[in-house]
Amino acid sequence: MKMELMKRIILAVPTGQLTAAGAWGRPLAHLCYRVGEGPHLFRAKSPVMPQGGLMVIDGTGFSGGGEGEAFCNEVLRECAARKFTGVVCSFPGRPQGALLSTAARLGELCQSRGLECFVSEGCGGAAPTATVIIPTALSGGSLQNRLEEAQNRYGPDRVAVWVERSAEDFLLPSPTGSGTPLTMEELERRREEYGSSVFFSSELCAHYFTYMAGEQGHFVLFDDAGSIRKKLLMARQLGITTAFLPYGATAELLGELLERP
């Protein structure tokens, strides 16, 4: 029997993978909603309609105009119709305007109705009743420090983690701290082509290797089941009780991380 890595692991499920993800018997967060102009709530078409779990609302690409109150009412009606237990506001960057006010208002409305509300880090200060999601992928610094700082800023019980399976190739030096995302196939090709030794960074809680392409140095940072397990254990040791795993990127690793019901 596998040791439980976290009190609650939620699988974030893309459209079309609901049946496969549901077989793991874990809570689900449905990645099939977005903020559209108005703002209004839009749902992606899916062969299996979501029922139960959490509604994830993607704010990517929204201009930020309009009033958020009517949008919040749309969200609450959808929660009631689909028997959702809460909402995740996945609003990237530092949201402004309607997105920020929407996150704040949804936090209040969810609390008053006994629903959970999670928000991305950029909305954490505006939504004091919501739980703030911290991504675990880093290119520098310390993951433990990152999580502890978030707990100090938002409160020890207001932090959850989004455990990404990352793979990025960084040029050396990397002035922006941003790398080129790699598919798993591209990652394996680089490892095979350059025959680099793989190391583990305890600070980043991720694997890495380096290689030279001509005169240009590269630093490749990536996750596997082992590094994801360590991230979950670190979060648990800090008292964090909820973690999101993106099912689309981690499905092949779940056998090593979770026990089927």
Coordinates of C-alpha atoms in Angstrom, one line a residue:
M1 CA 0.0 0.0 0.0
K2 CA 1.3 3.4 -0.9
M3 CA 1.9 6.0 1.7
E4 CA -0.7 8.9 1.4
L5 CA 1.2 11.9 0.1
M6 CA -1.3 14.5 0.9
K7 CA -4.6 14.7 2.8
R8 CA -6.4 15.6 -0.4
I9 CA -5.1 15.3 -4.0
I10 CA -7.4 16.8 -6.6
L11 CA -7.0 15.8 -10.2
A12 CA -7.5 18.7 -12.6
V13 CA -9.2 17.1 -15.6
P14 CA -9.2 18.4 -19.2
T15 CA -12.3 18.0 -21.4
G16 CA -12.6 14.5 -22.7
Q17 CA -10.6 12.7 -19.9
L18 CA -13.3 12.7 -17.2
T19 CA -14.0 9.0 -17.3
A20 CA -10.3 8.0 -17.2
A21 CA -9.5 10.4 -14.3
G22 CA -12.6 9.4 -12.4
A23 CA -11.3 5.8 -12.2
W24 CA -8.8 7.0 -9.6
G25 CA -11.5 7.8 -7.1
R26 CA -10.1 11.2 -6.3
P27 CA -11.9 14.6 -6.3
L28 CA -11.9 16.2 -9.7
A29 CA -11.5 19.8 -10.8
H30 CA -13.1 20.3 -14.2
L31 CA -11.0 22.3 -16.7
C32 CA -13.8 23.1 -19.1
Y33 CA -14.9 26.7 -18.1
R34 CA -13.6 30.1 -19.1
V35 CA -14.4 33.8 -18.7
G36 CA -15.8 35.2 -22.0
E37 CA -16.6 38.7 -23.0
G38 CA -19.3 40.3 -20.9
P39 CA -18.0 38.8 -18.7
H40 CA -20.0 35.6 -19.2
L41 CA -19.3 32.0 -18.3
F42 CA -18.5 29.6 -21.2
R43 CA -18.3 25.8 -21.0
A44 CA -16.4 23.6 -23.4
K45 CA -18.3 20.8 -25.2
S46 CA -17.6 17.4 -23.7
P47 CA -18.9 13.9 -24.4
V48 CA -19.3 13.5 -20.6
M49 CA -20.8 16.4 -18.7
P50 CA -19.0 17.3 -15.4
Q51 CA -20.9 16.5 -12.2
G52 CA -19.6 17.1 -8.7
G53 CA -16.1 18.2 -7.8
L54 CA -14.8 21.7 -8.5
M55 CA -15.4 24.1 -11.4
V56 CA -12.1 25.6 -12.8
I57 CA -12.6 28.9 -14.5
D58 CA -9.8 30.0 -16.9
G59 CA -9.3 33.7 -17.3
T60 CA -6.6 33.5 -20.0
G61 CA -7.2 36.1 -22.7
F62 CA -10.0 37.9 -21.0
S63 CA -9.8 41.7 -21.5
G64 CA -11.0 42.6 -18.0
G65 CA -13.9 44.8 -18.9
G66 CA -17.5 44.7 -17.6
E67 CA -19.1 44.0 -14.3
G68 CA -18.5 40.8 -12.3
E69 CA -21.7 40.5 -10.2
A70 CA -23.8 39.0 -13.0
F71 CA -20.9 36.6 -13.9
C72 CA -20.7 35.4 -10.3
N73 CA -24.4 34.6 -10.4
E74 CA -23.9 32.6 -13.6
V75 CA -21.1 30.6 -11.8
L76 CA -23.3 29.9 -8.7
R77 CA -26.2 28.7 -11.0
E78 CA -23.8 26.3 -12.7
C79 CA -22.5 25.1 -9.4
A80 CA -26.0 24.3 -8.3
A81 CA -26.9 22.6 -11.6
R82 CA -23.7 20.5 -11.7
K83 CA -23.5 19.8 -7.9
F84 CA -20.1 21.4 -7.8
T85 CA -18.6 21.8 -4.3
G86 CA -16.6 24.9 -5.2
V87 CA -14.8 27.1 -7.7
V88 CA -11.2 27.6 -8.8
C89 CA -10.4 31.0 -10.3
S90 CA -7.5 30.3 -12.6
F91 CA -6.6 33.8 -13.5
P92 CA -3.0 34.1 -14.7
G93 CA -0.6 36.9 -13.9
R94 CA -1.8 39.9 -12.0
P95 CA -5.5 40.2 -12.9
Q96 CA -7.1 43.6 -13.0
G97 CA -10.7 45.0 -13.4
A98 CA -13.5 42.5 -13.6
L99 CA -11.3 39.5 -13.1
L100 CA -9.9 40.7 -9.8
S101 CA -13.3 41.9 -8.5
T102 CA -14.9 38.6 -9.6
A103 CA -12.3 36.6 -7.6
A104 CA -13.0 38.7 -4.5
R105 CA -16.8 38.5 -4.9
L106 CA -16.8 34.7 -5.6
G107 CA -14.7 34.2 -2.4
E108 CA -17.4 35.9 -0.4
L109 CA -20.4 34.2 -2.2
C110 CA -18.8 30.8 -1.9
Q111 CA -18.2 31.2 1.8
S112 CA -21.7 32.2 2.4
R113 CA -23.1 29.2 0.6
G114 CA -20.7 26.6 2.0
L115 CA -18.7 26.2 -1.2
E116 CA -14.9 26.2 -1.5
C117 CA -13.1 28.9 -3.4
F118 CA -9.6 28.7 -4.7
V119 CA -7.8 31.5 -6.5
S120 CA -4.5 31.9 -8.3
E121 CA -1.8 33.8 -6.5
G122 CA -2.4 37.1 -8.2
C123 CA -5.8 37.3 -6.6
G124 CA -4.7 36.2 -3.2
G125 CA -4.7 39.6 -1.6
A126 CA -8.1 40.6 -3.1
A127 CA -9.9 37.4 -1.9
P128 CA -9.2 37.0 1.8
T129 CA -11.8 34.2 2.2
A130 CA -10.4 32.1 -0.6
T131 CA -7.5 29.5 -0.6
V132 CA -4.5 30.6 -2.7
I133 CA -3.0 28.2 -5.1
I134 CA 0.8 28.2 -5.3
P135 CA 2.5 26.5 -8.4
T136 CA 5.4 24.3 -7.4
A137 CA 7.5 24.8 -10.6
L138 CA 10.5 27.1 -10.0
S139 CA 13.6 28.0 -12.0
G140 CA 15.5 29.4 -9.0
G141 CA 15.3 29.9 -5.3
S142 CA 13.9 27.4 -2.8
L143 CA 10.5 25.7 -3.0
Q144 CA 10.3 25.3 0.7
N145 CA 11.0 29.0 1.2
R146 CA 8.4 29.8 -1.5
L147 CA 5.7 27.9 0.3
E148 CA 6.6 29.2 3.7
E149 CA 6.5 32.8 2.4
A150 CA 3.0 32.1 1.0
Q151 CA 1.8 30.7 4.3
N152 CA 3.2 33.8 6.1
R153 CA 1.5 36.1 3.6
Y154 CA -1.9 34.5 3.3
G155 CA -2.1 32.4 6.5
P156 CA -1.0 28.8 7.1
D157 CA -4.5 27.4 6.3
R158 CA -5.0 29.4 3.1
V159 CA -2.5 27.8 0.8
A160 CA -2.8 24.9 -1.6
V161 CA -0.3 23.7 -4.2
W162 CA -0.6 23.1 -8.0
V163 CA 2.0 20.4 -8.6
E164 CA 3.0 20.9 -12.3
R165 CA 5.0 18.3 -14.2
S166 CA 7.4 20.7 -15.8
A167 CA 10.2 20.3 -18.4
E168 CA 12.1 23.4 -19.5
D169 CA 15.3 24.1 -21.3
F170 CA 17.1 27.3 -20.1
L171 CA 19.9 29.0 -21.9
L172 CA 22.9 29.8 -19.7
P173 CA 23.0 32.5 -18.6
S174 CA 19.2 33.0 -18.3
P175 CA 18.5 36.7 -17.7
T176 CA 14.7 36.3 -17.7
G177 CA 14.5 33.1 -15.7
S178 CA 12.2 31.6 -18.4
G179 CA 13.0 28.5 -20.4
T180 CA 11.6 26.8 -23.4
P181 CA 8.9 24.2 -22.5
L182 CA 9.7 20.7 -23.6
T183 CA 7.4 17.8 -24.4
M184 CA 8.4 14.5 -22.7
E185 CA 9.6 13.3 -26.1
E186 CA 11.8 16.3 -26.6
L187 CA 13.2 15.9 -23.1
E188 CA 14.1 12.2 -23.7
R189 CA 15.7 13.2 -27.1
R190 CA 18.0 15.7 -25.4
R191 CA 19.0 13.3 -22.7
E192 CA 19.9 10.6 -25.2
E193 CA 21.6 13.0 -27.7
Y194 CA 23.9 14.6 -25.1
G195 CA 24.3 11.7 -22.7
S196 CA 24.2 14.1 -19.7
S197 CA 24.2 12.9 -16.1
V198 CA 21.0 13.8 -14.2
F199 CA 21.1 15.4 -10.8
F200 CA 18.4 16.3 -8.2
S201 CA 18.1 19.8 -6.8
S202 CA 16.8 19.7 -3.2
E203 CA 16.1 23.5 -3.4
L204 CA 14.0 23.4 -6.5
C205 CA 12.7 19.8 -5.8
A206 CA 13.3 18.9 -9.4
H207 CA 15.7 16.9 -11.6
Y208 CA 18.2 18.7 -13.9
F209 CA 21.0 18.2 -16.4
T210 CA 23.2 20.4 -18.4
Y211 CA 24.6 20.2 -22.0
M212 CA 26.5 22.3 -24.5
A213 CA 25.1 23.0 -28.0
G214 CA 28.0 24.5 -29.9
E215 CA 29.2 27.3 -27.6
Q216 CA 25.9 27.7 -25.8
G217 CA 25.3 26.2 -22.4
H218 CA 21.9 24.8 -21.5
F219 CA 20.2 23.9 -18.2
V220 CA 17.3 21.5 -18.4
L221 CA 14.9 21.2 -15.4
F222 CA 12.2 18.5 -15.3
D223 CA 9.9 16.5 -13.1
D224 CA 9.1 12.8 -12.8
A225 CA 7.1 10.8 -10.3
G226 CA 10.0 11.0 -7.8
S227 CA 10.2 14.8 -7.8
I228 CA 6.5 15.2 -7.7
R229 CA 6.3 12.8 -4.7
K230 CA 9.0 14.9 -2.9
K231 CA 7.0 18.1 -3.6
L232 CA 3.8 16.6 -2.2
L233 CA 5.7 15.4 0.9
M234 CA 7.3 18.8 1.4
A235 CA 3.9 20.5 1.2
R236 CA 2.4 18.0 3.6
Q237 CA 5.2 18.6 6.1
L238 CA 4.5 22.3 6.0
G239 CA 0.8 21.6 6.9
I240 CA -0.6 22.1 3.5
T241 CA -3.5 19.8 3.0
T242 CA -4.7 20.2 -0.6
A243 CA -2.8 19.7 -3.8
F244 CA -3.9 19.8 -7.5
L245 CA -2.4 17.5 -10.0
P246 CA -3.0 18.3 -13.7
Y247 CA -4.3 14.9 -15.0
G248 CA -3.3 15.5 -18.6
A249 CA 0.4 15.8 -17.7
T250 CA 0.6 13.3 -14.9
A251 CA -1.7 10.5 -15.9
E252 CA 1.2 8.1 -16.7
L253 CA 2.8 8.8 -13.3
L254 CA -0.3 8.3 -11.2
G255 CA 0.4 4.6 -10.7
E256 CA 3.5 5.5 -8.8
L257 CA 1.9 8.3 -6.9
L258 CA -1.6 7.1 -6.0
E259 CA -3.4 4.0 -5.1
R260 CA -6.5 3.1 -7.0
P261 CA -9.6 2.6 -5.0

